[in-house]
CSV table of C-alpha atoms in Angstrom, one decimal:
chain,number,residue,atom,x,y,z
A,1,MET,CA,0.0,0.0,0.0
A,2,PRO,CA,1.4,3.4,-0.9
A,3,LEU,CA,2.5,5.8,1.9
A,4,LEU,CA,0.8,8.7,0.0
A,5,THR,CA,-1.9,8.6,-2.6
A,6,VAL,CA,-3.2,11.7,-4.4
A,7,ARG,CA,-6.4,10.9,-6.4
A,8,LYS,CA,-7.7,13.3,-9.0
A,9,ALA,CA,-6.9,16.4,-6.8
A,10,THR,CA,-8.0,19.7,-8.2
A,11,LYS,CA,-7.4,23.2,-6.7
A,12,THR,CA,-8.6,26.4,-8.4
A,13,PHE,CA,-7.9,30.1,-7.6
A,14,GLY,CA,-10.2,32.7,-9.2
A,15,GLY,CA,-11.5,30.1,-11.6
A,16,VAL,CA,-8.0,29.1,-12.8
A,17,ALA,CA,-7.0,25.5,-12.0
A,18,ALA,CA,-3.6,25.5,-10.4
A,19,VAL,CA,-3.8,21.7,-10.0
A,20,LYS,CA,-6.2,19.7,-12.2
A,21,ASP,CA,-7.1,16.1,-11.7
A,22,VAL,CA,-3.6,15.1,-10.5
A,23,SER,CA,-3.1,11.6,-9.3
A,24,LEU,CA,0.0,10.0,-8.0
A,25,THR,CA,1.4,7.6,-5.4
A,26,VAL,CA,4.5,7.6,-3.3
A,27,GLU,CA,5.8,4.3,-2.0
A,28,GLU,CA,7.5,3.9,1.4
A,29,GLY,CA,11.2,4.4,1.1
A,30,GLU,CA,11.0,6.1,-2.3
A,31,ILE,CA,12.5,9.3,-3.5
A,32,LEU,CA,9.9,10.9,-5.8
A,33,GLY,CA,10.9,14.0,-7.9
A,34,ILE,CA,8.3,16.5,-9.1
A,35,MET,CA,9.3,18.8,-11.9
A,36,GLY,CA,7.7,21.3,-14.2
A,37,PRO,CA,8.0,24.8,-15.5
A,38,ASN,CA,7.1,27.8,-13.3
A,39,GLY,CA,3.4,27.9,-12.7
A,40,SER,CA,2.9,24.2,-13.3
A,41,GLY,CA,1.3,23.6,-9.9
A,42,LYS,CA,4.2,22.0,-8.1
A,43,THR,CA,4.1,24.1,-4.9
A,44,THR,CA,0.3,24.1,-4.9
A,45,LEU,CA,0.4,20.3,-5.0
A,46,PHE,CA,2.8,20.3,-2.0
A,47,ASN,CA,0.4,22.7,-0.2
A,48,LEU,CA,-2.5,20.3,-0.8
A,49,VAL,CA,-0.6,17.3,0.5
A,50,SER,CA,0.7,19.2,3.6
A,51,GLY,CA,-2.7,20.7,4.5
A,52,VAL,CA,-2.0,24.4,3.7
A,53,PHE,CA,-4.8,24.2,1.1
A,54,TYR,CA,-7.7,21.8,0.9
A,55,PRO,CA,-8.5,20.3,-2.5
A,56,ASP,CA,-11.7,21.5,-4.3
A,57,SER,CA,-12.2,17.9,-5.4
A,58,GLY,CA,-10.4,14.6,-5.3
A,59,ASP,CA,-8.8,12.8,-2.4
A,60,ILE,CA,-5.5,12.6,-0.5
A,61,PHE,CA,-4.6,9.6,1.6
A,62,PHE,CA,-1.6,9.5,3.9
A,63,GLN,CA,-0.9,6.1,5.5
A,64,ASP,CA,-4.3,5.0,4.2
A,65,GLU,CA,-6.1,7.8,6.1
A,66,ARG,CA,-8.1,10.4,4.1
A,67,THR,CA,-6.4,13.7,4.9
A,68,ASN,CA,-8.3,16.2,2.7
A,69,LYS,CA,-9.4,18.4,5.6
A,70,LEU,CA,-6.5,17.9,8.1
A,71,PRO,CA,-4.5,21.1,8.9
A,72,PRO,CA,-0.7,21.0,8.8
A,73,HIS,CA,-0.1,20.5,12.5
A,74,GLN,CA,-2.3,17.4,12.5
A,75,LEU,CA,-0.5,16.0,9.5
A,76,CYS,CA,2.8,16.8,11.3
A,77,HIS,CA,1.7,14.7,14.2
A,78,ARG,CA,0.9,11.8,11.8
A,79,GLY,CA,4.4,11.9,10.3
A,80,LEU,CA,4.4,14.4,7.4
A,81,ALA,CA,6.9,17.3,7.4
A,82,ARG,CA,8.1,19.8,4.8
A,83,THR,CA,10.6,22.5,4.0
A,84,PHE,CA,9.8,25.6,2.1
A,85,GLN,CA,11.1,27.2,-1.2
A,86,LEU,CA,12.1,30.3,0.9
A,87,VAL,CA,13.9,29.0,3.9
A,88,ARG,CA,12.2,30.0,7.2
A,89,PRO,CA,14.4,29.3,10.2
A,90,PHE,CA,13.8,31.4,13.3
A,91,LEU,CA,16.6,33.9,12.6
A,92,GLY,CA,16.7,35.2,16.2
A,93,LEU,CA,17.1,31.7,17.7
A,94,THR,CA,20.2,29.5,17.8
A,95,ALA,CA,20.5,26.4,15.7
A,96,GLU,CA,19.7,24.2,18.7
A,97,GLU,CA,16.7,26.3,19.6
A,98,ASN,CA,15.3,26.0,16.1
A,99,VAL,CA,15.5,22.3,16.3
A,100,LEU,CA,14.0,22.2,19.8
A,101,VAL,CA,10.9,23.8,18.3
A,102,GLY,CA,10.5,20.9,16.0
A,103,LEU,CA,11.1,18.4,18.8
A,104,GLY,CA,8.4,20.0,20.8
A,105,TYR,CA,5.7,19.8,18.1
A,106,GLY,CA,6.5,16.5,16.4
A,107,ARG,CA,5.4,13.0,16.9
A,108,GLU,CA,7.8,12.3,19.8
A,109,ARG,CA,7.4,15.7,21.6
A,110,LEU,CA,10.7,15.5,23.5
A,111,SER,CA,11.7,18.1,26.1
A,112,GLY,CA,14.6,18.8,28.6
A,113,SER,CA,17.9,17.0,28.2
A,114,LYS,CA,16.5,14.3,25.9
A,115,ALA,CA,15.5,17.1,23.5
A,116,ARG,CA,18.8,18.8,23.6
A,117,ASP,CA,20.7,15.6,23.0
A,118,LYS,CA,18.4,14.8,20.1
A,119,ALA,CA,18.9,18.3,18.7
A,120,GLY,CA,22.6,17.8,18.7
A,121,GLU,CA,22.3,14.5,16.9
A,122,LEU,CA,20.0,16.0,14.2
A,123,LEU,CA,22.3,19.0,13.7
A,124,THR,CA,25.3,16.6,13.3
A,125,SER,CA,23.3,14.5,10.8
A,126,VAL,CA,22.7,17.4,8.5
A,127,GLY,CA,26.3,18.7,8.7
A,128,LEU,CA,25.9,21.4,11.4
A,129,ALA,CA,28.0,19.7,14.1
A,130,GLY,CA,29.5,22.2,16.6
A,131,ARG,CA,27.2,25.0,15.6
A,132,SER,CA,24.4,24.5,18.0
A,133,ASN,CA,24.8,27.8,19.8
A,134,ARG,CA,25.2,30.0,16.6
A,135,LEU,CA,22.3,32.3,15.7
A,136,ALA,CA,20.5,31.2,12.6
A,137,ASN,CA,20.9,34.7,11.1
A,138,THR,CA,24.6,34.1,10.8
A,139,PHE,CA,24.3,31.0,8.6
A,140,THR,CA,24.9,30.9,4.9
A,141,VAL,CA,22.0,29.9,2.5
A,142,MET,CA,23.2,26.3,2.5
A,143,ASP,CA,23.5,26.1,6.2
A,144,ARG,CA,20.0,27.7,6.7
A,145,LYS,CA,18.6,25.0,4.4
A,146,ARG,CA,20.4,22.4,6.5
A,147,LEU,CA,19.0,23.9,9.7
A,148,GLU,CA,15.4,24.0,8.3
A,149,LEU,CA,15.9,20.3,7.3
A,150,ALA,CA,17.0,19.5,10.8
A,151,ARG,CA,14.0,21.2,12.2
A,152,ALA,CA,11.7,19.2,9.9
A,153,LEU,CA,13.5,16.0,10.8
A,154,ALA,CA,12.9,16.8,14.5
A,155,THR,CA,9.2,16.1,14.0
A,156,ALA,CA,10.1,12.5,13.3
A,157,PRO,CA,8.5,12.3,9.9
A,158,LYS,CA,7.7,9.3,7.8
A,159,LEU,CA,7.3,11.4,4.7
A,160,LEU,CA,9.4,14.5,4.0
A,161,LEU,CA,8.4,17.1,1.4
A,162,LEU,CA,11.4,19.2,0.1
A,163,ASP,CA,10.3,22.3,-1.8
A,164,GLU,CA,13.3,23.5,-4.0
A,165,PHE,CA,15.8,22.5,-1.3
A,166,MET,CA,18.7,22.9,-3.8
A,167,ALA,CA,17.6,26.4,-5.2
A,168,GLY,CA,20.4,29.0,-4.9
A,169,LEU,CA,23.1,26.5,-4.2
A,170,THR,CA,26.5,26.2,-6.0
A,171,PRO,CA,27.2,23.0,-7.9
A,172,THR,CA,29.3,21.7,-5.0
A,173,GLU,CA,26.6,22.5,-2.5
A,174,THR,CA,24.0,20.8,-4.8
A,175,SER,CA,26.1,17.7,-4.8
A,176,ALA,CA,26.3,17.8,-1.0
A,177,ALA,CA,22.6,18.3,-0.8
A,178,ILE,CA,22.0,15.2,-3.0
A,179,ASN,CA,24.2,13.1,-0.8
A,180,LEU,CA,22.4,14.3,2.3
A,181,ILE,CA,19.0,13.4,0.9
A,182,ARG,CA,20.2,10.0,-0.2
A,183,GLN,CA,21.6,9.5,3.3
A,184,LEU,CA,18.2,10.3,4.8
A,185,GLN,CA,16.4,7.9,2.4
A,186,ARG,CA,18.9,5.1,3.3
A,187,GLY,CA,18.0,5.7,6.9
A,188,GLY,CA,14.3,4.9,6.2
A,189,LEU,CA,12.8,8.2,5.2
A,190,THR,CA,10.5,8.6,2.2
A,191,VAL,CA,11.2,11.9,0.3
A,192,VAL,CA,9.2,13.9,-2.2
A,193,LEU,CA,11.0,16.8,-3.7
A,194,VAL,CA,10.1,19.6,-6.0
A,195,GLU,CA,13.2,20.9,-7.9
A,196,HIS,CA,14.0,23.2,-10.8
A,197,ILE,CA,17.6,21.8,-11.1
A,198,VAL,CA,16.7,19.1,-13.6
A,199,TRP,CA,20.0,17.3,-13.6
A,200,ALA,CA,19.9,17.0,-9.8
A,201,LEU,CA,16.3,15.8,-9.8
A,202,LEU,CA,17.0,13.2,-12.5
A,203,ASP,CA,20.1,12.0,-10.6
A,204,ILE,CA,18.5,11.6,-7.2
A,205,SER,CA,15.0,10.4,-7.9
A,206,HIS,CA,13.8,6.9,-8.2
A,207,ARG,CA,10.8,8.1,-10.1
A,208,ILE,CA,9.7,11.5,-11.7
A,209,VAL,CA,6.3,13.1,-12.0
A,210,VAL,CA,6.1,16.0,-14.4
A,211,LEU,CA,3.4,18.7,-14.2
A,212,SER,CA,2.5,21.3,-16.8
A,213,ALA,CA,-0.3,23.9,-16.4
A,214,GLY,CA,-1.5,22.1,-13.4
A,215,GLU,CA,-1.8,18.7,-15.0
A,216,LYS,CA,0.3,15.6,-14.8
A,217,ILE,CA,1.9,14.8,-18.2
A,218,ALA,CA,4.5,12.2,-17.2
A,219,ASP,CA,5.2,9.7,-14.5
A,220,GLY,CA,8.0,7.2,-14.7
A,221,ALA,CA,11.7,6.4,-14.3
A,222,PRO,CA,14.0,9.3,-14.7
A,223,ALA,CA,15.6,8.0,-17.9
A,224,THR,CA,12.2,7.4,-19.5
A,225,VAL,CA,10.8,10.8,-18.5
A,226,ALA,CA,13.9,12.6,-19.8
A,227,LYS,CA,13.2,11.2,-23.3
A,228,ASP,CA,9.5,11.8,-23.3
A,229,PRO,CA,8.7,14.1,-26.3
A,230,HIS,CA,5.9,15.9,-24.3
A,231,VAL,CA,8.3,16.7,-21.5
A,232,ILE,CA,11.0,17.9,-23.9
A,233,GLU,CA,8.4,20.1,-25.6
A,234,VAL,CA,7.2,21.6,-22.3
A,235,TYR,CA,10.8,22.5,-21.3
A,236,LEU,CA,12.5,23.3,-24.6
A,237,GLY,CA,9.8,24.0,-27.1
A,238,GLU,CA,8.5,22.1,-30.1
A,239,SER,CA,11.7,22.4,-32.1
A,240,ALA,CA,13.7,20.5,-29.5
A,241,ALA,CA,11.1,17.7,-29.5
A,242,GLY,CA,11.6,17.3,-33.3
């Protein structure tokens, strides 16, 4: 049984369908990549899955529970976490304090010394060892992304949604991010990521879903999707497809 199922989900804004009849599944332990041009509905789909928006029609199931009307905090308690396209750490808090917030609101709800120990473990796991007491506003873009990831992991998710985690990174930082995501998946986490860096998405994903104008136009192995004439046309124009 899939960990996540989206069945004919539709969301409109002012009569315009941002997501239209999109269906997909995510298997436990999978890395699923979602790609598409700007305005294709990727972030709206994430917002539907994570409870920021409710679908106008269709259904969403997480761990075989229909979650159409569940708000984000309830989904978090069930094991779904996400990061955002624009990183949102608490800039006035230390790295440790940022992670402690996640630990207080997640499935395990740790506090006291157990929470501080766990925060240190999580910061180490994302490459921020030794920086627990640094304020978040002193971190680079990459390190802020690592911190937001640690805070999301602090909620003990079963499914992690990464919204353009690699945006704004150098090629070296992108490679490091790919290795970090693979490490998390090998540790048992299921990951769905939206990404504009096509080569990185093709490299890391087990399967790719492609959206265009709010509709799903491809779903398959990265090598297959990369050769799909419709996908090539959407990204590069009709001449490239010919």
